[in-house]
Amino acid sequence: MITIKMKKDFSIMAPQNVSRLLGGLLFMMATPSLAQTPPPNNAVVVGGSAPALCWSAPGANWTQNGTSAGNFSAGTGFAGGATVVVPQNQLVDSDKRAALTFGSLGAVRMRFAVTCNSPVEAKLSAQYGRLQNTSAPSLPPGMPANRTATTSATFENYYPYQIEYGFVNTLTGATPPSASQKVNGTTGYSNPQNGATADGLPPNWSPVSSGGSWFNIKRVDVRIDLDPPPVVSGSTLRPVMIAGSYSDRLTLTLTPSL
Amino acid sequence: MNAFTIIGWACGLVTLLVSTGIQAQEAIPNTVSQLRVGGSAPGVCRIASPTTLSSDNAVFDTRSVNSGQVTITQLANPVNGIARASQISLSFAAVCNVAHSMTIRSLSGGVTRAEGPVAGAFSDRIDYDVEARWAGASVSRRYTGASGVLVIPVADGAAGTLELSLQTIGGGSPLASGRYFEEVIVELAAAS
């Protein structure tokens, strides 16, 4: 009876025992393998982002770059901009006709030193794209412009200009080949708009890139060449400049190009 | 051999058999079956996800059971691009039931620009200090570009709080724009 009982118990308990034994074996086998797995660790990733920035030295202002036509004065800081006033006697002669001839006035040159920690694009935009007589934005009636008439008494209310701007590396003095771009009017002075679009709207000048991998302190140079007002083809008479204040407002925007 | 002799032998044989049989049945209780119950407690270490003890210009987020991320809120001064200092102290609940070692590993040796190094006037790495405290001992080091490990050997088991302090260094050259990363691994390894 004892033997039979044992067999019976064994047969009944066997599945459970085997199961438990297997579980135990698995556990026991798993223990050494646990020791072989990498030890527990906790990885901490530390990080952040440095934004693309441009900044200038404290107190930095626009400066005149060498000899500049007109009287140069700078505002405070980058946003302060700069103002160049061309004397009236350089703009018109005693007959109030445009006094400028090609190259007679020279260029207005200004610059601003900036530091950017990423490649950037510089873009100049203008309110008018020409020196506009803000007192007489439209020609008064009876004052035909040389743009539309061939009479001797022609009038004009703006001066065109060409513009060139780009980046200069102030550390090396080198100008990256792609970082200086002459914008608009590079083929000469035959274009009567010469800055402004045909309908007198502000120009949309192309941005200038500082270069994709060019990290350094940079200087933005702006050069403006004032042109004589256009003369009707076949005529040598310069227009009479309508009295008033001639000006334009330029805005330089630096944008990260990453 | 007479009949009485044969009967006597038979009786003697039966007596011997009976007595032998009795002796065999009496030996069963002396056969003991022993069941031994036992197992091994392996040497193991465990680290829980950390919690923030203190922070300045840094925030910790748990990313998984065994990883987290410290985000430096303002890595660079928005005016001049120069690195701003940050600090964070993390607390890990940890236990080891055997002699072990605590190891801090830096993968990059600095909080390094993910987009790659840059040349010139800008910096592409932020140095940082690490200090770890565990089982009554502490180790510290400043990482300035070279990766490396910090180790605290512990001769016995230990349970408690593992403190890790990370402090990025401010100042220096302006940072090149980009994303900056470092991976710090806290490891508890049971002695073999």
Coordinates of C-alpha atoms in Angstrom, one line a residue:
Chain A
M1 CA 0.0 0.0 0.0
I2 CA 2.7 2.4 0.8
T3 CA 4.4 1.8 -2.6
I4 CA 1.1 2.2 -4.4
K5 CA 0.4 5.4 -2.6
M6 CA 3.8 6.8 -3.4
K7 CA 3.3 6.1 -7.0
K8 CA -0.1 7.6 -7.0
D9 CA 1.2 10.7 -5.3
F10 CA 4.1 11.0 -7.6
S11 CA 2.0 10.6 -10.7
I12 CA -0.4 13.3 -9.5
M13 CA 2.2 15.6 -8.3
A14 CA 4.6 15.1 -11.0
P15 CA 3.4 17.7 -13.4
Q16 CA 3.4 20.3 -10.7
N17 CA 6.7 19.2 -9.4
V18 CA 8.2 19.2 -12.8
S19 CA 6.7 22.5 -13.4
R20 CA 8.1 23.9 -10.2
L21 CA 11.4 22.2 -10.8
L22 CA 11.6 23.8 -14.3
G23 CA 10.7 27.1 -12.8
G24 CA 13.3 26.7 -10.3
L25 CA 15.8 25.6 -12.8
L26 CA 14.9 28.4 -15.1
F27 CA 15.3 30.8 -12.2
M28 CA 18.5 29.2 -11.1
M29 CA 19.8 29.3 -14.7
A30 CA 18.7 32.9 -15.0
T31 CA 20.6 34.0 -12.0
P32 CA 24.1 33.4 -13.5
S33 CA 22.9 35.0 -16.8
L34 CA 21.8 38.0 -14.9
A35 CA 25.3 38.4 -13.7
Q36 CA 26.5 38.4 -17.2
T37 CA 24.2 41.1 -18.5
P38 CA 25.4 44.7 -18.3
P39 CA 25.2 46.1 -14.8
P40 CA 22.3 48.3 -14.0
N41 CA 22.9 51.9 -15.1
N42 CA 21.1 55.1 -15.6
A43 CA 22.1 57.3 -18.5
V44 CA 21.6 61.0 -18.2
V45 CA 21.7 63.0 -21.3
V46 CA 22.7 66.6 -20.7
G47 CA 22.1 69.1 -23.5
G48 CA 20.6 72.3 -24.8
S49 CA 20.6 74.5 -27.8
A50 CA 22.6 77.6 -28.6
P51 CA 20.4 79.7 -30.8
A52 CA 21.7 81.5 -33.9
L53 CA 22.5 85.0 -32.8
C54 CA 24.1 88.1 -34.1
W55 CA 25.3 90.8 -31.8
S56 CA 27.6 93.8 -31.7
A57 CA 30.0 95.2 -29.3
P58 CA 28.6 97.5 -26.7
G59 CA 28.4 101.0 -28.1
A60 CA 29.0 99.9 -31.6
N61 CA 27.5 102.1 -34.3
W62 CA 27.5 102.4 -38.0
T63 CA 30.7 104.0 -39.1
Q64 CA 31.8 105.7 -42.2
N65 CA 34.1 103.6 -44.3
G66 CA 36.8 105.9 -45.6
T67 CA 35.8 108.9 -47.6
S68 CA 32.1 109.1 -48.0
A69 CA 30.1 111.5 -50.0
G70 CA 27.9 113.8 -47.9
N71 CA 27.9 114.4 -44.2
F72 CA 27.8 111.1 -42.3
S73 CA 26.2 110.8 -39.0
A74 CA 25.4 107.6 -37.1
G75 CA 22.6 106.7 -34.7
T76 CA 23.1 104.6 -31.7
G77 CA 23.6 100.9 -32.2
F78 CA 22.6 98.7 -35.0
A79 CA 19.0 99.8 -35.0
G80 CA 20.0 103.4 -34.9
G81 CA 21.2 103.3 -38.5
A82 CA 23.0 106.1 -40.2
T83 CA 22.2 109.2 -42.0
V84 CA 24.1 110.8 -44.9
V85 CA 23.1 114.2 -45.9
V86 CA 24.3 115.4 -49.3
P87 CA 24.7 119.1 -49.5
Q88 CA 22.2 120.8 -51.7
N89 CA 24.9 122.5 -53.8
Q90 CA 26.2 119.0 -54.7
L91 CA 22.8 117.8 -55.8
V92 CA 21.8 120.8 -57.9
D93 CA 23.5 123.6 -59.6
S94 CA 22.5 127.3 -59.6
D95 CA 19.8 126.5 -62.2
K96 CA 18.4 123.9 -59.9
R97 CA 19.3 121.3 -62.5
A98 CA 20.7 118.0 -61.3
A99 CA 24.4 118.7 -60.6
L100 CA 25.5 115.1 -60.4
T101 CA 27.3 113.5 -63.2
F102 CA 28.5 110.0 -63.3
G103 CA 31.1 109.5 -60.5
S104 CA 31.1 113.2 -59.5
L105 CA 29.7 112.7 -56.1
G106 CA 31.4 109.4 -55.3
A107 CA 30.0 106.8 -53.0
V108 CA 28.4 106.7 -49.6
R109 CA 30.2 104.0 -47.7
M110 CA 29.3 102.7 -44.3
R111 CA 29.8 99.6 -42.3
F112 CA 28.7 97.8 -39.1
A113 CA 30.7 95.2 -37.3
V114 CA 28.6 92.3 -36.1
T115 CA 29.4 88.9 -34.6
C116 CA 27.2 86.0 -35.6
N117 CA 27.5 82.5 -34.3
S118 CA 26.0 80.9 -37.3
P119 CA 25.9 81.5 -41.0
V120 CA 23.6 84.3 -41.7
E121 CA 22.0 86.2 -44.6
A122 CA 22.1 89.9 -44.9
K123 CA 19.3 91.6 -46.7
L124 CA 18.9 95.2 -47.5
S125 CA 15.6 96.7 -48.2
A126 CA 14.7 100.2 -49.0
Q127 CA 11.7 102.4 -48.6
Y128 CA 12.0 103.8 -52.1
G129 CA 15.1 102.3 -53.7
R130 CA 16.1 105.8 -54.8
L131 CA 16.6 109.2 -53.2
Q132 CA 13.0 110.3 -53.3
N133 CA 11.8 113.9 -53.0
T134 CA 9.6 113.2 -50.0
S135 CA 8.1 116.7 -50.3
A136 CA 7.0 116.0 -53.8
P137 CA 6.6 112.3 -54.2
S138 CA 4.7 112.9 -57.4
L139 CA 5.6 115.4 -60.0
P140 CA 3.4 118.5 -59.9
P141 CA 1.1 119.1 -62.8
G142 CA 2.8 121.0 -65.6
M143 CA 6.3 119.8 -64.6
P144 CA 7.0 117.0 -67.1
A145 CA 9.6 114.6 -66.2
N146 CA 12.4 113.7 -68.5
R147 CA 11.2 110.2 -68.2
T148 CA 8.2 111.1 -70.3
A149 CA 9.0 114.3 -72.2
T150 CA 11.7 115.6 -74.4
T151 CA 11.2 119.3 -73.8
S152 CA 14.0 121.4 -72.4
A153 CA 12.0 122.1 -69.2
T154 CA 12.0 118.7 -67.7
F155 CA 11.8 118.0 -64.0
E156 CA 12.7 115.3 -61.7
N157 CA 11.9 114.4 -58.2
Y158 CA 14.4 111.6 -57.4
Y159 CA 18.0 110.5 -57.6
P160 CA 18.7 106.9 -58.5
Y161 CA 21.5 105.0 -56.9
Q162 CA 23.2 101.7 -57.0
I163 CA 24.0 99.7 -54.0
E164 CA 26.5 97.1 -53.1
Y165 CA 26.6 95.2 -49.8
G166 CA 28.2 92.1 -48.3
F167 CA 30.2 90.6 -45.5
V168 CA 33.8 91.2 -44.8
N169 CA 35.8 89.0 -42.3
T170 CA 37.3 91.5 -39.9
L171 CA 39.7 89.0 -38.4
T172 CA 41.4 88.0 -41.7
G173 CA 40.4 90.9 -43.8
A174 CA 39.3 88.5 -46.5
T175 CA 36.1 88.9 -48.3
P176 CA 34.6 85.6 -49.1
P177 CA 33.9 85.3 -52.8
S178 CA 30.3 84.7 -52.3
A179 CA 29.8 87.2 -49.6
S180 CA 29.9 90.4 -51.6
Q181 CA 27.3 91.1 -54.1
K182 CA 26.6 94.1 -56.2
V183 CA 22.9 94.5 -56.2
N184 CA 21.1 96.1 -59.0
G185 CA 22.4 98.2 -61.8
T186 CA 25.7 96.4 -62.2
T187 CA 25.5 96.8 -66.0
G188 CA 25.7 100.5 -66.0
Y189 CA 23.5 103.5 -65.6
S190 CA 21.1 103.1 -68.5
N191 CA 18.4 101.8 -66.3
P192 CA 16.3 104.8 -65.3
Q193 CA 14.9 103.0 -62.3
N194 CA 18.2 102.0 -61.1
G195 CA 17.1 100.7 -57.8
A196 CA 13.4 101.2 -57.7
T197 CA 11.2 99.0 -59.8
A198 CA 9.7 100.4 -63.0
D199 CA 6.6 101.5 -61.2
G200 CA 8.5 103.1 -58.4
L201 CA 7.9 100.4 -55.9
P202 CA 10.6 99.5 -53.4
P203 CA 13.2 97.0 -54.8
N204 CA 13.5 93.5 -53.6
W205 CA 17.3 93.1 -53.4
S206 CA 18.8 89.7 -53.1
P207 CA 20.1 88.6 -49.7
V208 CA 23.8 88.1 -49.3
S209 CA 24.9 85.0 -47.5
S210 CA 27.9 84.9 -45.1
G211 CA 28.7 81.4 -46.3
G212 CA 27.4 78.1 -45.0
S213 CA 30.4 77.1 -42.9
W214 CA 31.9 80.5 -42.2
F215 CA 32.0 81.1 -38.5
N216 CA 33.7 84.3 -37.7
I217 CA 33.4 87.9 -36.7
K218 CA 32.0 89.7 -39.7
R219 CA 31.5 93.2 -40.9
V220 CA 28.6 94.3 -43.0
D221 CA 29.7 96.8 -45.6
V222 CA 27.2 98.9 -47.5
R223 CA 28.2 101.0 -50.4
I224 CA 25.8 103.3 -52.2
D225 CA 26.6 105.1 -55.4
L226 CA 24.5 108.1 -56.2
D227 CA 23.7 108.4 -59.8
P228 CA 22.6 111.4 -61.8
P229 CA 19.0 111.4 -62.7
P230 CA 18.4 109.8 -66.1
V231 CA 18.5 111.9 -69.2
V232 CA 16.2 111.3 -72.0
S233 CA 18.0 109.5 -74.8
G234 CA 19.4 112.0 -77.3
S235 CA 19.2 114.9 -74.9
T236 CA 22.1 116.5 -72.9
L237 CA 19.9 118.6 -70.7
R238 CA 19.8 117.6 -67.1
P239 CA 16.5 117.8 -65.4
V240 CA 15.5 120.5 -63.0
M241 CA 15.3 119.0 -59.5
I242 CA 12.1 119.9 -57.7
A243 CA 12.8 121.6 -54.4
G244 CA 12.5 119.4 -51.4
S245 CA 14.2 116.8 -49.3
Y246 CA 15.7 113.8 -51.1
S247 CA 16.1 110.7 -49.0
D248 CA 15.7 107.0 -48.7
R249 CA 15.5 104.7 -45.7
L250 CA 17.5 101.5 -45.9
T251 CA 16.9 98.6 -43.5
L252 CA 19.5 95.8 -43.0
T253 CA 18.2 92.5 -41.7
L254 CA 20.4 89.7 -40.6
T255 CA 18.8 86.3 -40.6
P256 CA 20.3 82.9 -39.6
S257 CA 20.6 80.7 -42.7
L258 CA 20.9 77.4 -40.9
Chain B
M1 CA 17.2 -39.6 7.7
N2 CA 14.0 -40.3 9.6
A3 CA 10.7 -38.4 9.3
F4 CA 11.3 -36.4 12.4
T5 CA 14.6 -35.2 11.2
I6 CA 13.1 -34.0 7.9
I7 CA 10.2 -32.2 9.7
G8 CA 12.7 -30.6 12.0
W9 CA 14.8 -29.2 9.1
A10 CA 11.6 -28.0 7.5
C11 CA 10.5 -26.2 10.6
G12 CA 14.0 -24.8 11.0
L13 CA 14.0 -23.5 7.4
V14 CA 10.5 -22.0 7.8
T15 CA 11.7 -20.4 11.0
L16 CA 14.7 -19.0 9.3
L17 CA 12.7 -17.7 6.4
V18 CA 10.2 -16.1 8.6
S19 CA 12.8 -14.6 10.8
T20 CA 14.6 -13.3 7.7
G21 CA 11.4 -11.9 6.3
I22 CA 10.7 -10.1 9.4
Q23 CA 14.1 -8.7 9.5
A24 CA 13.6 -7.3 5.8
Q25 CA 10.4 -5.7 6.7
E26 CA 11.8 -4.0 9.7
A27 CA 14.6 -2.4 7.6
I28 CA 12.2 -0.1 5.5
P29 CA 11.8 2.7 8.1
N30 CA 15.6 3.1 8.1
T31 CA 15.6 4.1 4.4
V32 CA 15.2 7.9 4.7
S33 CA 14.3 10.1 1.7
Q34 CA 15.7 13.6 2.1
L35 CA 14.4 16.6 0.2
R36 CA 16.8 19.5 0.2
V37 CA 15.4 23.0 -0.4
G38 CA 17.7 25.8 -1.2
G39 CA 19.0 28.4 -3.7
S40 CA 21.4 31.2 -4.2
A41 CA 21.0 34.9 -3.7
P42 CA 23.0 36.5 -6.5
G43 CA 24.9 39.7 -6.1
V44 CA 22.8 42.3 -7.7
C45 CA 22.6 46.1 -7.9
R46 CA 19.6 48.3 -8.8
I47 CA 19.3 52.0 -9.6
A48 CA 16.0 53.7 -9.8
S49 CA 15.1 56.7 -11.9
P50 CA 16.4 59.9 -10.4
T51 CA 14.6 62.8 -8.9
T52 CA 15.8 66.4 -8.9
L53 CA 17.2 67.7 -5.6
S54 CA 18.1 71.2 -6.9
S55 CA 18.5 72.9 -10.2
D56 CA 19.4 76.2 -11.7
N57 CA 18.9 76.9 -15.4
A58 CA 18.3 73.2 -16.0
V59 CA 15.4 70.8 -16.0
F60 CA 15.3 67.0 -15.6
D61 CA 12.9 64.7 -17.4
T62 CA 12.6 61.0 -17.2
R63 CA 12.8 59.4 -20.6
S64 CA 12.6 55.7 -19.7
V65 CA 13.2 53.4 -16.7
N66 CA 16.9 53.9 -16.9
S67 CA 17.4 57.1 -18.8
G68 CA 16.6 60.7 -18.4
Q69 CA 17.5 64.0 -19.9
V70 CA 18.8 67.2 -18.4
T71 CA 17.8 70.2 -20.6
I72 CA 19.8 73.3 -20.0
T73 CA 17.1 76.0 -20.3
Q74 CA 19.3 78.8 -21.6
L75 CA 22.5 77.4 -22.9
A76 CA 23.8 80.6 -24.3
N77 CA 23.4 84.2 -23.3
P78 CA 21.0 85.6 -25.9
V79 CA 22.9 88.9 -26.1
N80 CA 26.4 87.7 -26.8
G81 CA 26.2 83.9 -27.3
I82 CA 28.4 83.2 -24.3
A83 CA 27.6 80.0 -22.4
R84 CA 25.5 80.4 -19.3
A85 CA 26.2 78.3 -16.2
S86 CA 23.7 75.7 -15.1
Q87 CA 23.5 73.3 -12.2
I88 CA 21.4 70.3 -11.3
S89 CA 21.6 67.7 -8.6
L90 CA 19.9 64.3 -9.0
S91 CA 19.1 61.7 -6.5
F92 CA 19.0 58.0 -7.4
A93 CA 17.6 55.4 -5.0
A94 CA 20.1 52.5 -5.3
V95 CA 21.0 49.3 -3.7
C96 CA 23.7 46.6 -4.0
N97 CA 23.7 43.5 -1.8
V98 CA 27.4 42.7 -2.5
A99 CA 30.7 44.4 -2.8
H100 CA 30.5 46.6 -5.9
S101 CA 31.7 49.7 -7.6
M102 CA 29.9 52.9 -8.6
T103 CA 31.1 54.3 -11.9
I104 CA 30.4 57.6 -13.7
R105 CA 31.2 57.6 -17.4
S106 CA 31.3 60.6 -19.7
L107 CA 31.0 59.8 -23.3
S108 CA 32.1 63.1 -24.8
G109 CA 34.1 64.8 -22.1
G110 CA 32.0 67.9 -22.4
V111 CA 28.6 69.1 -23.6
T112 CA 29.5 69.0 -27.2
R113 CA 28.1 70.5 -30.4
A114 CA 26.1 67.8 -32.2
E115 CA 26.6 69.4 -35.6
G116 CA 30.4 69.0 -35.3
P117 CA 33.3 71.1 -34.3
V118 CA 33.9 74.6 -35.6
A119 CA 37.1 76.6 -36.1
G120 CA 37.7 80.2 -35.3
A121 CA 36.4 82.5 -32.6
F122 CA 33.5 80.3 -31.5
S123 CA 33.4 77.5 -29.0
D124 CA 31.8 74.1 -29.7
R125 CA 32.0 72.6 -26.3
I126 CA 30.9 73.4 -22.7
D127 CA 33.0 72.1 -19.9
Y128 CA 31.3 70.8 -16.8
D129 CA 31.9 69.5 -13.3
V130 CA 30.6 66.2 -12.0
E131 CA 30.4 65.2 -8.4
A132 CA 29.0 61.9 -7.2
R133 CA 28.3 60.7 -3.7
W134 CA 27.6 57.1 -2.8
A135 CA 28.0 54.9 0.2
G136 CA 29.7 57.6 2.2
A137 CA 32.3 58.4 -0.4
S138 CA 32.5 61.1 -3.1
V139 CA 34.3 61.7 -6.4
S140 CA 34.5 64.7 -8.6
R141 CA 36.0 65.9 -11.8
R142 CA 35.9 68.6 -14.4
Y143 CA 35.5 67.4 -17.9
T144 CA 37.3 69.7 -20.4
G145 CA 37.2 67.7 -23.6
A146 CA 38.5 64.3 -22.6
S147 CA 36.1 61.5 -21.7
G148 CA 36.8 59.4 -18.6
V149 CA 35.4 57.6 -15.7
L150 CA 35.0 58.2 -12.0
V151 CA 34.9 55.2 -9.7
I152 CA 33.9 54.6 -6.1
P153 CA 34.8 51.1 -5.0
V154 CA 32.6 49.8 -2.2
A155 CA 33.8 46.8 -0.2
D156 CA 30.4 45.7 1.0
G157 CA 26.8 46.0 0.0
A158 CA 25.1 49.4 0.3
A159 CA 21.7 50.9 0.0
G160 CA 20.6 54.4 0.0
T161 CA 20.8 57.5 -2.2
L162 CA 23.3 58.1 -4.9
E163 CA 23.7 61.8 -5.6
L164 CA 24.9 63.1 -8.9
S165 CA 25.6 66.8 -9.4
L166 CA 26.3 68.3 -12.8
Q167 CA 27.4 71.9 -13.3
T168 CA 28.1 73.4 -16.7
I169 CA 30.7 76.1 -16.8
G170 CA 29.6 79.5 -18.1
G171 CA 31.8 82.1 -19.9
G172 CA 34.5 81.7 -22.4
S173 CA 34.1 82.2 -26.1
P174 CA 30.7 82.6 -27.7
L175 CA 29.1 79.3 -28.6
A176 CA 28.5 78.4 -32.2
S177 CA 24.8 77.9 -32.8
G178 CA 23.6 74.4 -32.7
R179 CA 22.5 71.5 -30.4
Y180 CA 24.8 70.5 -27.6
F181 CA 24.8 67.0 -25.9
E182 CA 26.7 64.9 -23.4
E183 CA 25.8 61.5 -22.0
V184 CA 26.6 60.6 -18.5
I185 CA 26.2 57.0 -17.4
V186 CA 25.8 56.1 -13.7
E187 CA 26.6 52.4 -13.2
L188 CA 26.6 50.1 -10.2
A189 CA 28.5 46.9 -10.9
A190 CA 28.4 44.0 -8.4
A191 CA 31.8 42.5 -7.8
S192 CA 32.3 39.2 -9.6

